[in-house]
Amino acid sequence: MHNWSVSFRWLALGGLLGGFAAANVSGCGGGGSSFPPEGIDSGPDSTSEVDASSSGSDSPETQDAPDDTGTGSSSGGDSGDGGGTRSGGDSGSDTGIDSSPGDASDGGNGVDASDGGNGVDASDGGNGADASDGGSACTNGSACSIGNVNGVCVNAACVPCNGGATSAGTDTGCTTAYGSGSSPYVCISGSCAPGNCTASSACTAPTPTCGVSTPNFCGGCTSDSNCPGGDICNLKAGNAAEGTCVAASAGGCTVNQSDAVCPLNAADECCAGSCYPGNCCIIASTGSGCTGAGVACASQQPGEVLGGGVCTTCPAVSGASPVYFVDPVHGSDTTGTGNNSTSQQCAFRTISRALQFIGNAPQQNTTIDLVGAAGGVTITGVASGAPPVGQELFPLTIRSNITVKSSGGPVTIKVPAPGGAVAQTTGFILSGSPAAIQGGAGAALTIDGQTQTATTGIAVQSAGSSLSAVTIQNFARDGIDVANAGATPSALAVGAGVQSVGNKADGLLVSGSSSATVVGSDAAPTQFNGNAAHGIRVIGTGVITVTGTVGATPPAGSTVILTGNGQAGVWVQTAATTQSTLTGVVSTGSTAGNGIRIIPGSNVKVRGSWVLGNSHGSGIDIENSGGGVVASVAAIDLGTAASAGANVLQSASGANPNLGAGICLRLPAASAVQLNARGNVFQGGVNCASAAGVLKTAANRACANGADVGGSIVAFPGGAGDTIDVTMCTYP
């Protein structure tokens, strides 16, 4: 018997742009990447490139004006006419001669005006990592893509990994092409994805289950809150089933045993032969196993009459819509009940304890309130093992009917780096429906990856999750990852005041057949800024719906903002039958790519957005990633006769233009398709919805030199080949 007794919001925009650096990513010719590679160049050019934009690895665009002298090396370095070097571009030789070295069309020192510095193409993803290439060849063993599939290069051609088969565990070909020994990849239906398993047969205790916390990674339960209602987590070291959920009645208690530690989980108590969270037993409303004056066994959940409780003098939480307080400074995980109405010490000290106490079947509208302070409160923890007193064990799994919020002052949750047997760390898993995280008024809530050492901020694995007024920052991969839970799609609502910034991959990734909606407000804009890959990326058959408004002087006054991301502000590569929509989006300042990148074959509509100031790419770029051959743009809608696009896509020099083109359409040869792009606004304020105008093109209609439109296009109207329908306007 136990002898228990009582003793006892905004980040400045300039700071974002100044503080976040783009990742150094290698393309097909340069090895693997440090983040999921949709958008990484699949390979160097197989023929001489004569593109005026000097694309690092674009499919050759023979209609473009030559710009470079010098011969590119096999390692990807064509030297410009004034000495500029390409840090990860062509393997073919550039044969064009620039007629005026260092002239106005060059970036100085031989760097083309449409280059991103050091020979990085205006539409490249940095250091040869292409944000817009459509290269036709690749280097054996490297990353490449076929439509929505992340393939592997074999014999200079992009093929599905494992020939389309699915591996049971880590796939060496995928890991070599996309990851590393510490960042493994697996082959899933022919496509490489982060992970070390596709089935639990590849996993062992104490992480015996594939996908328990992160899709395609071996994991195990870390507390009862990870388990279905009524089950407990087996945490007995060395047990063959360690890390799995078992029935409470199978926890090792003898029949009718009460008031003893559960053999398979020391955090639980044997009560009437089953294991329950707590250190005492609630039996017919009386305490069992508690000693000391005024000490009773308080129930863990309102109305509980049989199960585990806590020996304490603190009152239990009661009533509908219960609120459990977590006070990292004053609370107690030993005697706290979450009810701090009589004493601060009656709050819990950790979120982990609150989740355990609440159990697997929370009441509707249950809230965990994180108590901050005027000077801020920091929550820390570990990724494995028993955490020190007052620290969390990550990930923290938020089940159905639970909302985590903050109050009283700023709260920062620092997620630990991986270590030991734990290869990935995640801050929160939203597994319930509904499950939510929201910052409170005057209580900024931040989830921090500690200089990109923790892996992912928030993993969404439910159909009814939401976020609002929370900052997710500095993670080694994605800030927010919305993925299928097994075969079941997940769905996330991103509300006003959410910021996913400074992450090494994407601010928001939507994959599988999952979906996300994004909104903002004038008072609390939603922002995806300074991420090394993309602000928002949608792949597979995922769906994104963004609804924002553009301010009078963007990005100021706008409600959904993507600024200073490494490759594209928004990357859409989805074949979903449900259309993705981008409305009122502000995407600007991409450091090595485009404002919006759309892969042919995607189903997406763009309306009322402001896409300027991408000084290394185009406003909206539509083309395959390296090796892709898809030519369909029928489901890409930038404006129709019935619904004008109303997107601001290009401006004049000196007025924050995109370096490449307003719209860049580059498709495989002889595709002869027409892109719907009626009623948009281009440089000089030309509004094609209200007046006829002639749009500006660059030489050979290249996506360069601040053109309105460009790419593999012919004159509109009247040309035979790829065209962009800009009625009422035309272009030569």
mmCIF file with all atom_site columns, C-alpha atoms in Angstrom, residues 330-510:
data_model
loop_
_atom_site.group_PDB
_atom_site.id
_atom_site.type_symbol
_atom_site.label_atom_id
_atom_site.label_alt_id
_atom_site.label_comp_id
_atom_site.label_asym_id
_atom_site.label_entity_id
_atom_site.label_seq_id
_atom_site.pdbx_PDB_ins_code
_atom_site.Cartn_x
_atom_site.Cartn_y
_atom_site.Cartn_z
_atom_site.occupancy
_atom_site.B_iso_or_equiv
_atom_site.pdbx_formal_charge
_atom_site.auth_seq_id
_atom_site.auth_comp_id
_atom_site.auth_asym_id
_atom_site.auth_atom_id
_atom_site.pdbx_PDB_model_num
ATOM 1   C CA . HIS A 1 330 ? 3.596   26.492 -9.187  1.00 0.00 ? 330 HIS A CA 1
ATOM 2   C CA . GLY A 1 331 ? 1.648   23.335 -10.095 1.00 0.00 ? 331 GLY A CA 1
ATOM 3   C CA . SER A 1 332 ? 2.140   19.783 -8.818  1.00 0.00 ? 332 SER A CA 1
ATOM 4   C CA . ASP A 1 333 ? 1.918   16.504 -10.696 1.00 0.00 ? 333 ASP A CA 1
ATOM 5   C CA . THR A 1 334 ? 1.809   14.647 -7.379  1.00 0.00 ? 334 THR A CA 1
ATOM 6   C CA . THR A 1 335 ? -1.150  16.230 -5.623  1.00 0.00 ? 335 THR A CA 1
ATOM 7   C CA . GLY A 1 336 ? -2.618  18.513 -8.265  1.00 0.00 ? 336 GLY A CA 1
ATOM 8   C CA . THR A 1 337 ? -6.063  17.896 -9.694  1.00 0.00 ? 337 THR A CA 1
ATOM 9   C CA . GLY A 1 338 ? -6.051  20.643 -12.294 1.00 0.00 ? 338 GLY A CA 1
ATOM 10  C CA . ASN A 1 339 ? -8.408  22.756 -10.187 1.00 0.00 ? 339 ASN A CA 1
ATOM 11  C CA . ASN A 1 340 ? -6.453  25.825 -9.078  1.00 0.00 ? 340 ASN A CA 1
ATOM 12  C CA . SER A 1 341 ? -9.422  27.598 -7.527  1.00 0.00 ? 341 SER A CA 1
ATOM 13  C CA . THR A 1 342 ? -8.100  27.108 -3.971  1.00 0.00 ? 342 THR A CA 1
ATOM 14  C CA . SER A 1 343 ? -4.339  27.075 -4.579  1.00 0.00 ? 343 SER A CA 1
ATOM 15  C CA . GLN A 1 344 ? -1.855  27.433 -7.427  1.00 0.00 ? 344 GLN A CA 1
ATOM 16  C CA . GLN A 1 345 ? -0.329  24.139 -6.269  1.00 0.00 ? 345 GLN A CA 1
ATOM 17  C CA . CYS A 1 346 ? -3.581  22.400 -7.164  1.00 0.00 ? 346 CYS A CA 1
ATOM 18  C CA . ALA A 1 347 ? -2.878  22.955 -10.850 1.00 0.00 ? 347 ALA A CA 1
ATOM 19  C CA . PHE A 1 348 ? -0.833  20.339 -12.674 1.00 0.00 ? 348 PHE A CA 1
ATOM 20  C CA . ARG A 1 349 ? 2.780   21.102 -13.447 1.00 0.00 ? 349 ARG A CA 1
ATOM 21  C CA . THR A 1 350 ? 2.939   19.379 -16.837 1.00 0.00 ? 350 THR A CA 1
ATOM 22  C CA . ILE A 1 351 ? 0.699   18.870 -19.844 1.00 0.00 ? 351 ILE A CA 1
ATOM 23  C CA . SER A 1 352 ? 1.675   15.193 -19.789 1.00 0.00 ? 352 SER A CA 1
ATOM 24  C CA . ARG A 1 353 ? 0.131   14.762 -16.332 1.00 0.00 ? 353 ARG A CA 1
ATOM 25  C CA . ALA A 1 354 ? -3.003  16.632 -17.351 1.00 0.00 ? 354 ALA A CA 1
ATOM 26  C CA . LEU A 1 355 ? -3.459  14.356 -20.364 1.00 0.00 ? 355 LEU A CA 1
ATOM 27  C CA . GLN A 1 356 ? -2.905  11.267 -18.218 1.00 0.00 ? 356 GLN A CA 1
ATOM 28  C CA . PHE A 1 357 ? -5.311  12.517 -15.554 1.00 0.00 ? 357 PHE A CA 1
ATOM 29  C CA . ILE A 1 358 ? -8.027  13.393 -18.071 1.00 0.00 ? 358 ILE A CA 1
ATOM 30  C CA . GLY A 1 359 ? -7.724  9.923  -19.591 1.00 0.00 ? 359 GLY A CA 1
ATOM 31  C CA . ASN A 1 360 ? -8.801  8.454  -22.883 1.00 0.00 ? 360 ASN A CA 1
ATOM 32  C CA . ALA A 1 361 ? -12.446 9.539  -22.924 1.00 0.00 ? 361 ALA A CA 1
ATOM 33  C CA . PRO A 1 362 ? -12.529 13.283 -22.153 1.00 0.00 ? 362 PRO A CA 1
ATOM 34  C CA . GLN A 1 363 ? -15.798 15.102 -21.677 1.00 0.00 ? 363 GLN A CA 1
ATOM 35  C CA . GLN A 1 364 ? -16.896 17.361 -24.491 1.00 0.00 ? 364 GLN A CA 1
ATOM 36  C CA . ASN A 1 365 ? -15.291 20.815 -24.453 1.00 0.00 ? 365 ASN A CA 1
ATOM 37  C CA . THR A 1 366 ? -12.452 19.815 -22.133 1.00 0.00 ? 366 THR A CA 1
ATOM 38  C CA . THR A 1 367 ? -9.746  22.507 -21.887 1.00 0.00 ? 367 THR A CA 1
ATOM 39  C CA . ILE A 1 368 ? -6.139  22.336 -20.743 1.00 0.00 ? 368 ILE A CA 1
ATOM 40  C CA . ASP A 1 369 ? -5.206  25.889 -19.740 1.00 0.00 ? 369 ASP A CA 1
ATOM 41  C CA . LEU A 1 370 ? -1.468  26.650 -19.755 1.00 0.00 ? 370 LEU A CA 1
ATOM 42  C CA . VAL A 1 371 ? -0.801  29.335 -17.147 1.00 0.00 ? 371 VAL A CA 1
ATOM 43  C CA . GLY A 1 372 ? 1.765   31.861 -18.342 1.00 0.00 ? 372 GLY A CA 1
ATOM 44  C CA . ALA A 1 373 ? 3.219   34.950 -16.718 1.00 0.00 ? 373 ALA A CA 1
ATOM 45  C CA . ALA A 1 374 ? 4.034   38.524 -17.673 1.00 0.00 ? 374 ALA A CA 1
ATOM 46  C CA . GLY A 1 375 ? 7.709   37.675 -18.203 1.00 0.00 ? 375 GLY A CA 1
ATOM 47  C CA . GLY A 1 376 ? 6.916   34.461 -20.044 1.00 0.00 ? 376 GLY A CA 1
ATOM 48  C CA . VAL A 1 377 ? 7.009   30.794 -19.031 1.00 0.00 ? 377 VAL A CA 1
ATOM 49  C CA . THR A 1 378 ? 9.056   28.090 -20.774 1.00 0.00 ? 378 THR A CA 1
ATOM 50  C CA . ILE A 1 379 ? 8.049   24.422 -20.947 1.00 0.00 ? 379 ILE A CA 1
ATOM 51  C CA . THR A 1 380 ? 10.776  21.873 -21.719 1.00 0.00 ? 380 THR A CA 1
ATOM 52  C CA . GLY A 1 381 ? 10.981  18.094 -21.939 1.00 0.00 ? 381 GLY A CA 1
ATOM 53  C CA . VAL A 1 382 ? 12.547  14.944 -23.338 1.00 0.00 ? 382 VAL A CA 1
ATOM 54  C CA . ALA A 1 383 ? 11.896  12.661 -26.308 1.00 0.00 ? 383 ALA A CA 1
ATOM 55  C CA . SER A 1 384 ? 12.341  9.345  -24.490 1.00 0.00 ? 384 SER A CA 1
ATOM 56  C CA . GLY A 1 385 ? 12.674  7.808  -21.058 1.00 0.00 ? 385 GLY A CA 1
ATOM 57  C CA . ALA A 1 386 ? 11.385  9.224  -17.791 1.00 0.00 ? 386 ALA A CA 1
ATOM 58  C CA . PRO A 1 387 ? 11.394  13.027 -17.901 1.00 0.00 ? 387 PRO A CA 1
ATOM 59  C CA . PRO A 1 388 ? 12.887  14.983 -14.995 1.00 0.00 ? 388 PRO A CA 1
ATOM 60  C CA . VAL A 1 389 ? 10.397  16.428 -12.544 1.00 0.00 ? 389 VAL A CA 1
ATOM 61  C CA . GLY A 1 390 ? 8.414   19.226 -14.163 1.00 0.00 ? 390 GLY A CA 1
ATOM 62  C CA . GLN A 1 391 ? 9.364   18.320 -17.744 1.00 0.00 ? 391 GLN A CA 1
ATOM 63  C CA . GLU A 1 392 ? 7.263   16.886 -20.564 1.00 0.00 ? 392 GLU A CA 1
ATOM 64  C CA . LEU A 1 393 ? 7.590   13.629 -22.492 1.00 0.00 ? 393 LEU A CA 1
ATOM 65  C CA . PHE A 1 394 ? 7.123   14.405 -26.183 1.00 0.00 ? 394 PHE A CA 1
ATOM 66  C CA . PRO A 1 395 ? 5.135   14.031 -28.341 1.00 0.00 ? 395 PRO A CA 1
ATOM 67  C CA . LEU A 1 396 ? 2.057   15.319 -26.551 1.00 0.00 ? 396 LEU A CA 1
ATOM 68  C CA . THR A 1 397 ? -1.016  13.632 -28.028 1.00 0.00 ? 397 THR A CA 1
ATOM 69  C CA . ILE A 1 398 ? -4.226  15.672 -27.945 1.00 0.00 ? 398 ILE A CA 1
ATOM 70  C CA . ARG A 1 399 ? -7.243  13.396 -28.046 1.00 0.00 ? 399 ARG A CA 1
ATOM 71  C CA . SER A 1 400 ? -10.863 14.126 -28.945 1.00 0.00 ? 400 SER A CA 1
ATOM 72  C CA . ASN A 1 401 ? -12.684 16.936 -27.168 1.00 0.00 ? 401 ASN A CA 1
ATOM 73  C CA . ILE A 1 402 ? -9.493  18.568 -25.816 1.00 0.00 ? 402 ILE A CA 1
ATOM 74  C CA . THR A 1 403 ? -8.384  22.146 -26.495 1.00 0.00 ? 403 THR A CA 1
ATOM 75  C CA . VAL A 1 404 ? -4.965  23.317 -25.289 1.00 0.00 ? 404 VAL A CA 1
ATOM 76  C CA . LYS A 1 405 ? -4.879  27.073 -24.691 1.00 0.00 ? 405 LYS A CA 1
ATOM 77  C CA . SER A 1 406 ? -2.753  29.656 -22.902 1.00 0.00 ? 406 SER A CA 1
ATOM 78  C CA . SER A 1 407 ? -3.623  32.394 -20.434 1.00 0.00 ? 407 SER A CA 1
ATOM 79  C CA . GLY A 1 408 ? -2.002  34.895 -18.110 1.00 0.00 ? 408 GLY A CA 1
ATOM 80  C CA . GLY A 1 409 ? 1.078   35.656 -20.217 1.00 0.00 ? 409 GLY A CA 1
ATOM 81  C CA . PRO A 1 410 ? 3.398   34.204 -22.898 1.00 0.00 ? 410 PRO A CA 1
ATOM 82  C CA . VAL A 1 411 ? 4.096   30.461 -22.920 1.00 0.00 ? 411 VAL A CA 1
ATOM 83  C CA . THR A 1 412 ? 6.908   28.868 -24.974 1.00 0.00 ? 412 THR A CA 1
ATOM 84  C CA . ILE A 1 413 ? 7.048   25.094 -25.445 1.00 0.00 ? 413 ILE A CA 1
ATOM 85  C CA . LYS A 1 414 ? 10.534  23.922 -26.445 1.00 0.00 ? 414 LYS A CA 1
ATOM 86  C CA . VAL A 1 415 ? 10.469  20.576 -28.243 1.00 0.00 ? 415 VAL A CA 1
ATOM 87  C CA . PRO A 1 416 ? 13.623  18.467 -27.751 1.00 0.00 ? 416 PRO A CA 1
ATOM 88  C CA . ALA A 1 417 ? 15.936  17.133 -30.453 1.00 0.00 ? 417 ALA A CA 1
ATOM 89  C CA . PRO A 1 418 ? 15.872  13.402 -31.301 1.00 0.00 ? 418 PRO A CA 1
ATOM 90  C CA . GLY A 1 419 ? 18.140  11.164 -29.308 1.00 0.00 ? 419 GLY A CA 1
ATOM 91  C CA . GLY A 1 420 ? 18.855  7.544  -28.514 1.00 0.00 ? 420 GLY A CA 1
ATOM 92  C CA . ALA A 1 421 ? 16.346  5.240  -30.198 1.00 0.00 ? 421 ALA A CA 1
ATOM 93  C CA . VAL A 1 422 ? 14.127  8.192  -31.100 1.00 0.00 ? 422 VAL A CA 1
ATOM 94  C CA . ALA A 1 423 ? 14.858  9.329  -34.660 1.00 0.00 ? 423 ALA A CA 1
ATOM 95  C CA . GLN A 1 424 ? 12.136  11.988 -34.926 1.00 0.00 ? 424 GLN A CA 1
ATOM 96  C CA . THR A 1 425 ? 10.619  14.364 -32.401 1.00 0.00 ? 425 THR A CA 1
ATOM 97  C CA . THR A 1 426 ? 7.233   16.016 -32.695 1.00 0.00 ? 426 THR A CA 1
ATOM 98  C CA . GLY A 1 427 ? 5.769   18.649 -30.424 1.00 0.00 ? 427 GLY A CA 1
ATOM 99  C CA . PHE A 1 428 ? 2.070   17.831 -30.585 1.00 0.00 ? 428 PHE A CA 1
ATOM 100 C CA . ILE A 1 429 ? -0.009  15.184 -32.313 1.00 0.00 ? 429 ILE A CA 1
ATOM 101 C CA . LEU A 1 430 ? -3.619  16.196 -32.893 1.00 0.00 ? 430 LEU A CA 1
ATOM 102 C CA . SER A 1 431 ? -5.251  12.783 -32.971 1.00 0.00 ? 431 SER A CA 1
ATOM 103 C CA . GLY A 1 432 ? -8.740  13.616 -31.787 1.00 0.00 ? 432 GLY A CA 1
ATOM 104 C CA . SER A 1 433 ? -11.787 15.042 -33.486 1.00 0.00 ? 433 SER A CA 1
ATOM 105 C CA . PRO A 1 434 ? -12.193 17.739 -32.350 1.00 0.00 ? 434 PRO A CA 1
ATOM 106 C CA . ALA A 1 435 ? -8.731  18.610 -31.031 1.00 0.00 ? 435 ALA A CA 1
ATOM 107 C CA . ALA A 1 436 ? -7.333  22.121 -30.924 1.00 0.00 ? 436 ALA A CA 1
ATOM 108 C CA . ILE A 1 437 ? -4.445  24.362 -29.886 1.00 0.00 ? 437 ILE A CA 1
ATOM 109 C CA . GLN A 1 438 ? -5.054  28.067 -29.439 1.00 0.00 ? 438 GLN A CA 1
ATOM 110 C CA . GLY A 1 439 ? -3.228  30.994 -27.920 1.00 0.00 ? 439 GLY A CA 1
ATOM 111 C CA . GLY A 1 440 ? -5.106  33.205 -25.510 1.00 0.00 ? 440 GLY A CA 1
ATOM 112 C CA . ALA A 1 441 ? -5.510  36.965 -25.445 1.00 0.00 ? 441 ALA A CA 1
ATOM 113 C CA . GLY A 1 442 ? -2.338  38.530 -24.071 1.00 0.00 ? 442 GLY A CA 1
ATOM 114 C CA . ALA A 1 443 ? -0.798  35.042 -23.738 1.00 0.00 ? 443 ALA A CA 1
ATOM 115 C CA . ALA A 1 444 ? 1.276   34.356 -26.840 1.00 0.00 ? 444 ALA A CA 1
ATOM 116 C CA . LEU A 1 445 ? 1.703   30.611 -27.352 1.00 0.00 ? 445 LEU A CA 1
ATOM 117 C CA . THR A 1 446 ? 4.877   29.427 -29.145 1.00 0.00 ? 446 THR A CA 1
ATOM 118 C CA . ILE A 1 447 ? 5.955   25.892 -30.073 1.00 0.00 ? 447 ILE A CA 1
ATOM 119 C CA . ASP A 1 448 ? 9.683   26.037 -30.758 1.00 0.00 ? 448 ASP A CA 1
ATOM 120 C CA . GLY A 1 449 ? 11.996  23.530 -32.482 1.00 0.00 ? 449 GLY A CA 1
ATOM 121 C CA . GLN A 1 450 ? 15.121  24.975 -30.856 1.00 0.00 ? 450 GLN A CA 1
ATOM 122 C CA . THR A 1 451 ? 17.232  26.075 -33.847 1.00 0.00 ? 451 THR A CA 1
ATOM 123 C CA . GLN A 1 452 ? 15.884  23.360 -36.149 1.00 0.00 ? 452 GLN A CA 1
ATOM 124 C CA . THR A 1 453 ? 16.888  20.431 -33.952 1.00 0.00 ? 453 THR A CA 1
ATOM 125 C CA . ALA A 1 454 ? 13.410  19.059 -33.200 1.00 0.00 ? 454 ALA A CA 1
ATOM 126 C CA . THR A 1 455 ? 11.764  17.468 -36.231 1.00 0.00 ? 455 THR A CA 1
ATOM 127 C CA . THR A 1 456 ? 8.127   18.601 -36.563 1.00 0.00 ? 456 THR A CA 1
ATOM 128 C CA . GLY A 1 457 ? 6.019   21.086 -34.663 1.00 0.00 ? 457 GLY A CA 1
ATOM 129 C CA . ILE A 1 458 ? 2.496   19.733 -35.025 1.00 0.00 ? 458 ILE A CA 1
ATOM 130 C CA . ALA A 1 459 ? 1.416   16.481 -36.699 1.00 0.00 ? 459 ALA A CA 1
ATOM 131 C CA . VAL A 1 460 ? -2.272  16.336 -37.598 1.00 0.00 ? 460 VAL A CA 1
ATOM 132 C CA . GLN A 1 461 ? -3.818  12.865 -37.638 1.00 0.00 ? 461 GLN A CA 1
ATOM 133 C CA . SER A 1 462 ? -7.513  13.518 -37.272 1.00 0.00 ? 462 SER A CA 1
ATOM 134 C CA . ALA A 1 463 ? -10.419 14.774 -39.315 1.00 0.00 ? 463 ALA A CA 1
ATOM 135 C CA . GLY A 1 464 ? -11.346 17.594 -36.958 1.00 0.00 ? 464 GLY A CA 1
ATOM 136 C CA . SER A 1 465 ? -8.313  19.549 -35.751 1.00 0.00 ? 465 SER A CA 1
ATOM 137 C CA . SER A 1 466 ? -7.796  23.297 -35.518 1.00 0.00 ? 466 SER A CA 1
ATOM 138 C CA . LEU A 1 467 ? -5.123  25.868 -34.691 1.00 0.00 ? 467 LEU A CA 1
ATOM 139 C CA . SER A 1 468 ? -5.406  29.559 -33.878 1.00 0.00 ? 468 SER A CA 1
ATOM 140 C CA . ALA A 1 469 ? -3.142  32.266 -32.463 1.00 0.00 ? 469 ALA A CA 1
ATOM 141 C CA . VAL A 1 470 ? -0.129  29.967 -32.106 1.00 0.00 ? 470 VAL A CA 1
ATOM 142 C CA . THR A 1 471 ? 3.418   30.284 -33.475 1.00 0.00 ? 471 THR A CA 1
ATOM 143 C CA . ILE A 1 472 ? 5.224   27.162 -34.689 1.00 0.00 ? 472 ILE A CA 1
ATOM 144 C CA . GLN A 1 473 ? 8.861   27.910 -35.430 1.00 0.00 ? 473 GLN A CA 1
ATOM 145 C CA . ASN A 1 474 ? 12.377  26.621 -36.103 1.00 0.00 ? 474 ASN A CA 1
ATOM 146 C CA . PHE A 1 475 ? 11.772  22.930 -36.812 1.00 0.00 ? 475 PHE A CA 1
ATOM 147 C CA . ALA A 1 476 ? 14.090  20.662 -38.810 1.00 0.00 ? 476 ALA A CA 1
ATOM 148 C CA . ARG A 1 477 ? 11.300  19.648 -41.160 1.00 0.00 ? 477 ARG A CA 1
ATOM 149 C CA . ASP A 1 478 ? 7.771   21.011 -41.322 1.00 0.00 ? 478 ASP A CA 1
ATOM 150 C CA . GLY A 1 479 ? 6.135   23.336 -38.873 1.00 0.00 ? 479 GLY A CA 1
ATOM 151 C CA . ILE A 1 480 ? 2.713   21.744 -39.451 1.00 0.00 ? 480 ILE A CA 1
ATOM 152 C CA . ASP A 1 481 ? 2.272   18.329 -41.098 1.00 0.00 ? 481 ASP A CA 1
ATOM 153 C CA . VAL A 1 482 ? -1.240  17.235 -42.130 1.00 0.00 ? 482 VAL A CA 1
ATOM 154 C CA . ALA A 1 483 ? -1.137  13.587 -43.203 1.00 0.00 ? 483 ALA A CA 1
ATOM 155 C CA . ASN A 1 484 ? -3.447  10.599 -43.463 1.00 0.00 ? 484 ASN A CA 1
ATOM 156 C CA . ALA A 1 485 ? -3.876  8.522  -40.315 1.00 0.00 ? 485 ALA A CA 1
ATOM 157 C CA . GLY A 1 486 ? -3.484  5.147  -41.981 1.00 0.00 ? 486 GLY A CA 1
ATOM 158 C CA . ALA A 1 487 ? -5.952  5.271  -44.862 1.00 0.00 ? 487 ALA A CA 1
ATOM 159 C CA . THR A 1 488 ? -8.104  7.946  -43.206 1.00 0.00 ? 488 THR A CA 1
ATOM 160 C CA . PRO A 1 489 ? -7.653  11.542 -44.412 1.00 0.00 ? 489 PRO A CA 1
ATOM 161 C CA . SER A 1 490 ? -6.930  14.228 -41.853 1.00 0.00 ? 490 SER A CA 1
ATOM 162 C CA . ALA A 1 491 ? -8.307  17.759 -41.896 1.00 0.00 ? 491 ALA A CA 1
ATOM 163 C CA . LEU A 1 492 ? -6.987  20.920 -40.242 1.00 0.00 ? 492 LEU A CA 1
ATOM 164 C CA . ALA A 1 493 ? -8.506  24.365 -39.854 1.00 0.00 ? 493 ALA A CA 1
ATOM 165 C CA . VAL A 1 494 ? -5.797  27.037 -39.569 1.00 0.00 ? 494 VAL A CA 1
ATOM 166 C CA . GLY A 1 495 ? -7.265  30.160 -38.025 1.00 0.00 ? 495 GLY A CA 1
ATOM 167 C CA . ALA A 1 496 ? -6.280  33.750 -37.424 1.00 0.00 ? 496 ALA A CA 1
ATOM 168 C CA . GLY A 1 497 ? -2.942  34.465 -35.828 1.00 0.00 ? 497 GLY A CA 1
ATOM 169 C CA . VAL A 1 498 ? -1.209  31.206 -36.717 1.00 0.00 ? 498 VAL A CA 1
ATOM 170 C CA . GLN A 1 499 ? 2.431   31.657 -37.725 1.00 0.00 ? 499 GLN A CA 1
ATOM 171 C CA . SER A 1 500 ? 4.570   28.799 -39.034 1.00 0.00 ? 500 SER A CA 1
ATOM 172 C CA . VAL A 1 501 ? 7.969   30.357 -39.584 1.00 0.00 ? 501 VAL A CA 1
ATOM 173 C CA . GLY A 1 502 ? 11.670  29.600 -39.868 1.00 0.00 ? 502 GLY A CA 1
ATOM 174 C CA . ASN A 1 503 ? 11.287  25.865 -40.474 1.00 0.00 ? 503 ASN A CA 1
ATOM 175 C CA . LYS A 1 504 ? 13.837  23.954 -42.532 1.00 0.00 ? 504 LYS A CA 1
ATOM 176 C CA . ALA A 1 505 ? 11.232  22.435 -44.847 1.00 0.00 ? 505 ALA A CA 1
ATOM 177 C CA . ASP A 1 506 ? 7.639   23.707 -45.185 1.00 0.00 ? 506 ASP A CA 1
ATOM 178 C CA . GLY A 1 507 ? 5.526   25.924 -42.992 1.00 0.00 ? 507 GLY A CA 1
ATOM 179 C CA . LEU A 1 508 ? 2.460   23.780 -43.753 1.00 0.00 ? 508 LEU A CA 1
ATOM 180 C CA . LEU A 1 509 ? 2.576   20.427 -45.574 1.00 0.00 ? 509 LEU A CA 1
ATOM 181 C CA . VAL A 1 510 ? -0.641  18.726 -46.678 1.00 0.00 ? 510 VAL A CA 1
#
